[in-house]
Coordinates of C-alpha atoms and ligand atoms in Angstrom, one line a residue:
M16 CA -11.7 -3.7 18.1
K17 CA -10.7 -7.1 19.4
I18 CA -11.3 -8.6 15.9
Q19 CA -9.1 -6.0 14.4
I20 CA -6.3 -6.7 16.8
S21 CA -6.4 -10.5 16.3
R22 CA -6.7 -10.1 12.6
R23 CA -3.7 -7.8 12.6
A24 CA -1.8 -10.3 14.6
T25 CA -2.8 -13.1 12.2
L26 CA -1.6 -11.2 9.2
A27 CA 1.6 -10.2 10.9
G28 CA 2.2 -13.9 11.5
M29 CA 1.2 -14.7 8.0
A30 CA 3.6 -12.3 6.5
G31 CA 6.3 -13.7 8.7
T32 CA 5.5 -17.3 7.6
A33 CA 5.4 -16.1 4.0
L34 CA 8.9 -14.5 4.4
A35 CA 10.2 -17.6 6.0
A36 CA 8.8 -20.0 3.4
S37 CA 11.6 -20.3 0.8
T38 CA 10.7 -19.2 -2.7
L39 CA 7.0 -19.8 -3.0
A40 CA 6.1 -16.3 -4.1
I41 CA 8.7 -15.9 -6.7
R42 CA 7.9 -17.9 -9.8
P43 CA 11.0 -17.7 -12.0
A44 CA 9.4 -17.8 -15.4
S45 CA 12.6 -19.1 -17.0
A46 CA 13.4 -17.0 -20.0
Q47 CA 10.7 -14.5 -19.1
G48 CA 12.4 -13.8 -15.7
V49 CA 10.2 -13.2 -12.6
L50 CA 6.5 -13.8 -13.1
L51 CA 4.4 -10.9 -11.8
R52 CA 0.8 -12.1 -11.6
M53 CA -1.5 -9.1 -11.0
S54 CA -5.1 -9.8 -9.9
A55 CA -7.8 -7.1 -9.5
P56 CA -11.5 -6.7 -10.2
M57 CA -10.9 -4.1 -12.8
T58 CA -11.7 -4.7 -16.5
P59 CA -9.0 -5.0 -19.2
T60 CA -10.3 -1.7 -20.7
D61 CA -10.1 0.3 -17.5
Q62 CA -7.4 3.1 -17.9
R63 CA -5.4 1.6 -15.0
S64 CA -5.2 -1.7 -16.8
V65 CA -4.3 -0.1 -20.1
A66 CA -1.5 2.0 -18.4
L67 CA 0.0 -1.0 -16.7
E68 CA 0.0 -3.1 -19.9
N69 CA 1.3 -0.3 -22.1
I70 CA 3.8 1.2 -19.7
F71 CA 4.6 -1.0 -16.7
A72 CA 4.9 -4.3 -18.6
P73 CA 7.3 -3.2 -21.4
A74 CA 9.5 -1.3 -18.8
V75 CA 10.1 -4.4 -16.7
K76 CA 10.4 -6.8 -19.6
G77 CA 14.1 -7.3 -19.3
F78 CA 13.8 -9.3 -16.1
A79 CA 10.1 -9.8 -15.4
T80 CA 6.9 -10.8 -17.1
Y81 CA 3.7 -8.9 -16.1
Q82 CA 0.7 -11.2 -16.2
P83 CA -2.6 -9.4 -15.5
H84 CA -5.8 -11.3 -14.3
Y85 CA -8.8 -9.0 -14.7
N86 CA -12.4 -9.1 -13.4
A87 CA -11.3 -10.8 -10.1
T88 CA -10.8 -14.1 -12.0
L89 CA -7.7 -15.1 -10.0
F90 CA -8.6 -13.7 -6.6
K91 CA -11.9 -12.4 -5.3
Q92 CA -12.2 -8.6 -4.7
G93 CA -10.8 -7.9 -1.2
T94 CA -8.7 -11.1 -0.9
E95 CA -5.7 -9.9 -2.9
L96 CA -3.7 -8.5 0.0
E97 CA -3.8 -11.8 1.9
A98 CA -2.8 -13.6 -1.3
I99 CA 0.3 -11.4 -1.6
A100 CA 1.1 -11.8 2.1
R101 CA 0.8 -15.6 1.8
G102 CA 3.1 -15.6 -1.2
N103 CA 0.4 -16.6 -3.7
L104 CA 0.3 -13.4 -5.8
E105 CA 2.9 -10.8 -6.7
M106 CA 0.8 -7.7 -7.5
S107 CA -2.6 -6.1 -7.1
I108 CA -4.3 -2.8 -7.2
T109 CA -5.5 -2.2 -3.7
S110 CA -7.3 0.5 -1.8
A111 CA -7.3 2.3 1.6
Q112 CA -10.7 0.6 2.3
E113 CA -9.0 -2.8 2.0
L114 CA -5.9 -1.8 3.9
A115 CA -8.2 -0.4 6.7
T116 CA -9.6 -3.9 7.3
I117 CA -6.1 -4.8 8.6
F118 CA -4.6 -1.4 9.6
P119 CA -7.4 0.7 11.1
E120 CA -5.4 4.0 10.7
W121 CA -5.7 3.6 6.9
S122 CA -9.4 4.5 7.2
I123 CA -8.4 8.1 7.2
F124 CA -8.1 7.8 3.4
T125 CA -11.6 6.3 3.1
A126 CA -13.2 9.5 4.4
G127 CA -15.4 11.4 2.0
Y128 CA -14.5 15.0 1.0
L129 CA -10.9 14.8 2.4
L130 CA -8.7 14.6 -0.6
R131 CA -9.4 17.5 -3.0
D132 CA -8.3 16.3 -6.4
A133 CA -5.9 14.1 -8.3
E134 CA -2.9 16.4 -7.7
H135 CA -3.6 16.6 -4.0
Q136 CA -3.9 12.8 -3.8
K137 CA -0.6 12.4 -5.5
K138 CA 1.2 14.9 -3.4
V139 CA -0.1 13.4 -0.2
F140 CA 0.9 9.9 -1.3
N141 CA 4.4 11.0 -2.3
G142 CA 5.0 13.2 0.7
H143 CA 6.3 12.1 4.1
I144 CA 2.9 12.2 5.8
M145 CA 2.3 8.6 4.7
D146 CA 5.7 7.1 5.5
G147 CA 4.6 5.4 8.7
L148 CA 1.4 4.0 7.2
K149 CA 3.3 2.6 4.2
K150 CA 6.0 1.1 6.4
S151 CA 3.5 -0.8 8.5
V152 CA 2.0 -2.4 5.4
E153 CA 5.5 -3.3 4.2
D154 CA 6.8 -4.7 7.5
K155 CA 3.7 -6.4 8.8
L156 CA 2.0 -7.6 5.6
G157 CA 5.0 -7.9 3.2
V158 CA 3.3 -5.6 0.7
K159 CA 5.0 -2.6 -0.9
L160 CA 2.7 0.2 -2.1
L161 CA 4.6 1.5 -5.1
S162 CA 2.4 4.3 -6.5
V163 CA -1.0 5.9 -6.2
M164 CA -3.4 5.4 -9.1
Y165 CA -6.2 7.9 -9.6
L166 CA -9.6 6.2 -10.0
G167 CA -11.6 9.4 -10.2
R168 CA -14.2 11.3 -8.3
R169 CA -17.0 9.0 -7.1
Q170 CA -20.5 10.0 -8.2
L171 CA -23.9 8.6 -7.4
N172 CA -25.4 6.6 -10.2
L173 CA -29.0 5.5 -9.6
R174 CA -31.7 3.4 -11.4
T175 CA -34.4 5.5 -9.6
E176 CA -35.8 8.7 -11.1
K177 CA -36.4 10.9 -8.0
E178 CA -34.2 13.9 -8.0
V179 CA -31.5 14.0 -5.3
K180 CA -30.4 17.3 -3.9
T181 CA -29.4 16.5 -0.3
P182 CA -28.5 13.5 1.8
A183 CA -32.1 13.4 3.1
D184 CA -33.2 12.4 -0.5
L185 CA -31.2 9.2 -0.2
A186 CA -33.0 7.9 2.9
G187 CA -33.9 4.2 2.5
L188 CA -32.1 4.0 -0.9
K189 CA -30.3 0.7 -1.4
L190 CA -26.8 1.9 -2.4
R191 CA -24.3 -0.7 -3.5
M192 CA -20.9 -0.4 -1.8
P193 CA -17.9 -2.7 -1.9
N194 CA -17.9 -5.1 0.9
T195 CA -15.7 -3.6 3.6
E196 CA -16.7 -1.8 6.8
A197 CA -15.1 1.5 5.6
W198 CA -16.8 1.4 2.2
L199 CA -20.2 0.6 3.8
F200 CA -19.8 3.5 6.2
L201 CA -19.3 5.8 3.2
G202 CA -22.8 4.8 2.1
T203 CA -24.2 5.5 5.5
A204 CA -22.4 8.9 5.7
L205 CA -24.0 9.9 2.4
G206 CA -27.5 9.2 3.9
A207 CA -28.2 6.0 2.1
N208 CA -28.8 2.4 3.1
P209 CA -25.5 0.6 2.0
V210 CA -25.7 -2.9 0.5
P211 CA -22.5 -4.9 0.0
V212 CA -22.0 -6.2 -3.6
A213 CA -18.8 -7.2 -5.4
F214 CA -17.8 -5.0 -8.2
T215 CA -18.2 -7.8 -10.8
E216 CA -21.9 -8.2 -9.7
I217 CA -23.0 -4.5 -9.9
Y218 CA -24.4 -4.6 -13.4
T219 CA -26.7 -7.6 -12.7
A220 CA -27.7 -6.2 -9.3
L221 CA -28.7 -2.9 -11.0
Q222 CA -30.5 -4.7 -13.8
T223 CA -32.6 -6.9 -11.5
G224 CA -33.3 -4.1 -9.0
A225 CA -31.5 -5.8 -6.1
I226 CA -30.0 -2.4 -5.5
D227 CA -31.2 1.1 -6.4
G228 CA -27.8 2.5 -7.3
Q229 CA -24.1 2.4 -7.0
D230 CA -21.2 4.9 -6.8
N231 CA -18.1 5.0 -9.0
P232 CA -16.2 7.6 -11.1
L233 CA -17.6 8.4 -14.5
P234 CA -14.9 6.5 -16.5
T235 CA -15.8 3.3 -14.5
D236 CA -19.6 3.9 -15.2
R237 CA -18.9 4.0 -18.9
D238 CA -16.3 1.2 -19.0
S239 CA -18.6 -1.2 -17.1
K240 CA -21.7 0.0 -19.0
F241 CA -23.7 0.9 -15.8
Y242 CA -25.4 3.6 -17.9
E243 CA -27.4 0.8 -19.6
V244 CA -29.2 -0.1 -16.4
T245 CA -29.4 3.3 -14.6
K246 CA -31.3 6.6 -15.1
Q247 CA -29.3 9.3 -13.4
I248 CA -25.9 10.5 -12.3
I249 CA -25.7 12.9 -9.4
L250 CA -22.3 14.7 -9.3
T251 CA -21.6 14.5 -5.6
S252 CA -17.8 14.0 -6.1
H253 CA -17.9 12.5 -2.5
L254 CA -14.6 10.7 -2.7
V255 CA -11.5 11.4 -4.8
D256 CA -10.8 7.7 -5.1
Q257 CA -7.4 6.2 -5.1
N258 CA -5.9 2.8 -5.6
Y259 CA -2.4 1.7 -4.9
I260 CA -0.1 -0.5 -6.9
A261 CA 0.7 -3.3 -4.4
F262 CA 3.8 -5.3 -5.0
S263 CA 5.1 -8.3 -3.1
K264 CA 8.0 -7.3 -0.7
K265 CA 9.4 -10.8 -1.0
V266 CA 9.7 -10.4 -4.8
W267 CA 11.0 -6.9 -4.4
D268 CA 13.8 -8.0 -2.0
K269 CA 15.0 -10.5 -4.6
L270 CA 15.4 -7.9 -7.3
S271 CA 18.7 -6.0 -7.7
A272 CA 18.9 -2.3 -6.8
D273 CA 18.8 -1.4 -10.5
Q274 CA 15.8 -3.7 -11.1
Q275 CA 14.0 -2.1 -8.1
K276 CA 14.6 1.3 -9.7
V277 CA 13.1 0.2 -13.0
V278 CA 10.0 -1.3 -11.2
Q279 CA 9.5 1.8 -9.2
K280 CA 9.7 4.1 -12.2
A281 CA 7.5 1.8 -14.3
A282 CA 4.9 2.0 -11.6
D283 CA 5.1 5.8 -11.3
D284 CA 5.0 6.2 -15.1
A285 CA 2.0 3.9 -15.5
A286 CA 0.2 5.6 -12.6
E287 CA 0.8 9.1 -14.2
S288 CA -0.4 7.9 -17.6
G289 CA -3.5 6.3 -16.1
R290 CA -4.2 9.5 -14.0
Q291 CA -4.1 11.7 -17.1
A292 CA -6.3 9.3 -19.0
Q293 CA -8.9 9.2 -16.2
L294 CA -8.9 13.0 -15.9
K295 CA -9.5 13.4 -19.6
L296 CA -12.4 11.0 -19.5
E297 CA -13.9 12.6 -16.5
A298 CA -14.0 15.9 -18.4
E299 CA -15.6 14.4 -21.4
L300 CA -18.1 11.9 -20.1
E301 CA -21.0 14.0 -18.8
D302 CA -22.0 14.6 -22.4
F303 CA -21.7 10.9 -23.2
F304 CA -24.1 9.9 -20.4
K305 CA -26.6 12.7 -21.4
K306 CA -26.6 11.3 -24.9
Q307 CA -27.4 7.9 -23.5
G308 CA -30.6 9.5 -22.0
L309 CA -29.4 9.8 -18.4
K310 CA -30.0 12.9 -16.3
V311 CA -26.6 14.3 -15.1
Y312 CA -26.7 17.1 -12.6
A313 CA -25.0 18.6 -9.5
P314 CA -26.8 18.3 -6.1
D315 CA -26.3 20.6 -3.2
V316 CA -22.7 19.6 -2.8
N317 CA -22.2 21.7 0.4
A318 CA -25.1 19.8 2.0
F319 CA -23.4 16.5 1.1
R320 CA -19.9 17.7 2.2
T321 CA -21.2 18.9 5.6
H322 CA -23.2 15.7 6.3
V323 CA -20.4 13.3 5.2
Q324 CA -17.5 15.2 7.0
K325 CA -19.6 15.3 10.3
A326 CA -20.4 11.6 10.0
Y327 CA -16.7 10.8 9.7
L328 CA -15.4 13.0 12.4
E329 CA -18.0 11.6 14.8
S330 CA -17.3 8.0 13.7
K331 CA -15.4 5.2 15.4
F332 CA -13.0 5.3 12.4
A333 CA -11.7 8.8 13.4
K334 CA -10.4 7.4 16.7
D335 CA -7.8 5.4 14.8
W336 CA -6.5 8.2 12.7
P337 CA -3.0 9.4 13.5
K338 CA -3.1 12.6 15.5
G339 CA -2.9 15.7 13.4
M340 CA -3.0 13.9 10.1
V341 CA -6.2 15.4 8.9
E342 CA -4.7 18.9 9.4
Q343 CA -1.5 17.8 7.7
I344 CA -3.4 16.4 4.7
N345 CA -5.4 19.6 4.4
A346 CA -2.2 21.7 4.6
V347 CA -0.8 20.0 1.5
K348 CA -1.1 22.5 -1.4
Ligands
LIG402 C1 -15.7 -0.7 -6.5 O1 -15.8 -1.8 -6.2 O2 -16.6 0.1 -6.6 C2 -14.3 -0.1 -6.9 O3 -14.4 1.1 -7.6 C3 -13.5 0.1 -5.6 C4 -12.0 0.4 -6.0 O4 -11.2 0.5 -4.8 C5 -11.4 -0.6 -6.9 O5 -11.3 -1.9 -6.2 C6 -12.3 -0.8 -8.1 O6 -13.7 -1.1 -7.7 C7 -11.9 -2.0 -9.0 O7 -10.5 -1.8 -9.4 C8 -12.8 -2.0 -10.3 O8 -12.7 -0.9 -11.0

């Protein structure tokens, strides 16, 4: 708890310094207008990347140049928010798990089996429930969360052959998770032994047996070719995963009201297009993996849901969730 408070204070200070420090964050790219460098671990062929390039970039072209940096080549996974706060980066695709390292209340959106589907996710993000959470990120970190991007339903993807029906079948299994406390807890809540590995290192970790499995949505498993080094996909759908288009508040504040409108619409349109593309792929890909020789099957999803929800409600994370918010989220239809 102490660590979280001091880290929060540091970041609040950092955002303050960043705001005070003249024009560091804004790189006027002369004829190209404002330079918007985006750094994320995603690949260029990921549907979120494709949507941002095809829809966001041309929409803002009149006054800004969108410059994507994929595969975490500009900033390491998990360091992007600090980079924006410090004025060293203009955009990223962030997650509740990363926000929760700074703002503990965000861990509510890291809980398994809470959001129901893509539509529910979008309605919750766009409704008033999240106003306070978004405002803290904006005020204390200098990061605007423009829109929610649907990553997909996370499924277990293992290199082991033993059939998995319930959480008990995952006992002792080395399950790769991204390296934040909230992500690692999801691995524990599923019944596995979580091992932190960066996204860009998953393939090799699976290939060498450093880990027994990983979890990601089906489109990611195909895009990053995890099926080449695994044997089965278990359709737990344990997290309807979401990412947010994160935008530097300092850059935002320098845009005119009209430009801000264009940026907001471009982000929403790209998110919608990416969402539809991911949903389509999710519906098609089971067959693809079967053709690659993987076993793809549903476990006892109720057993997973009960186990995971209980773990979250009894966890230290739940103590930081705004009162009544779980009920409010569940009530969104
Ligand atoms: C991952 O590291 O497993 C993850 O899927 C977590 C997401 O929040 C997001 O960071 C994603 O990686 C990257 O965008 C790569 O697809």
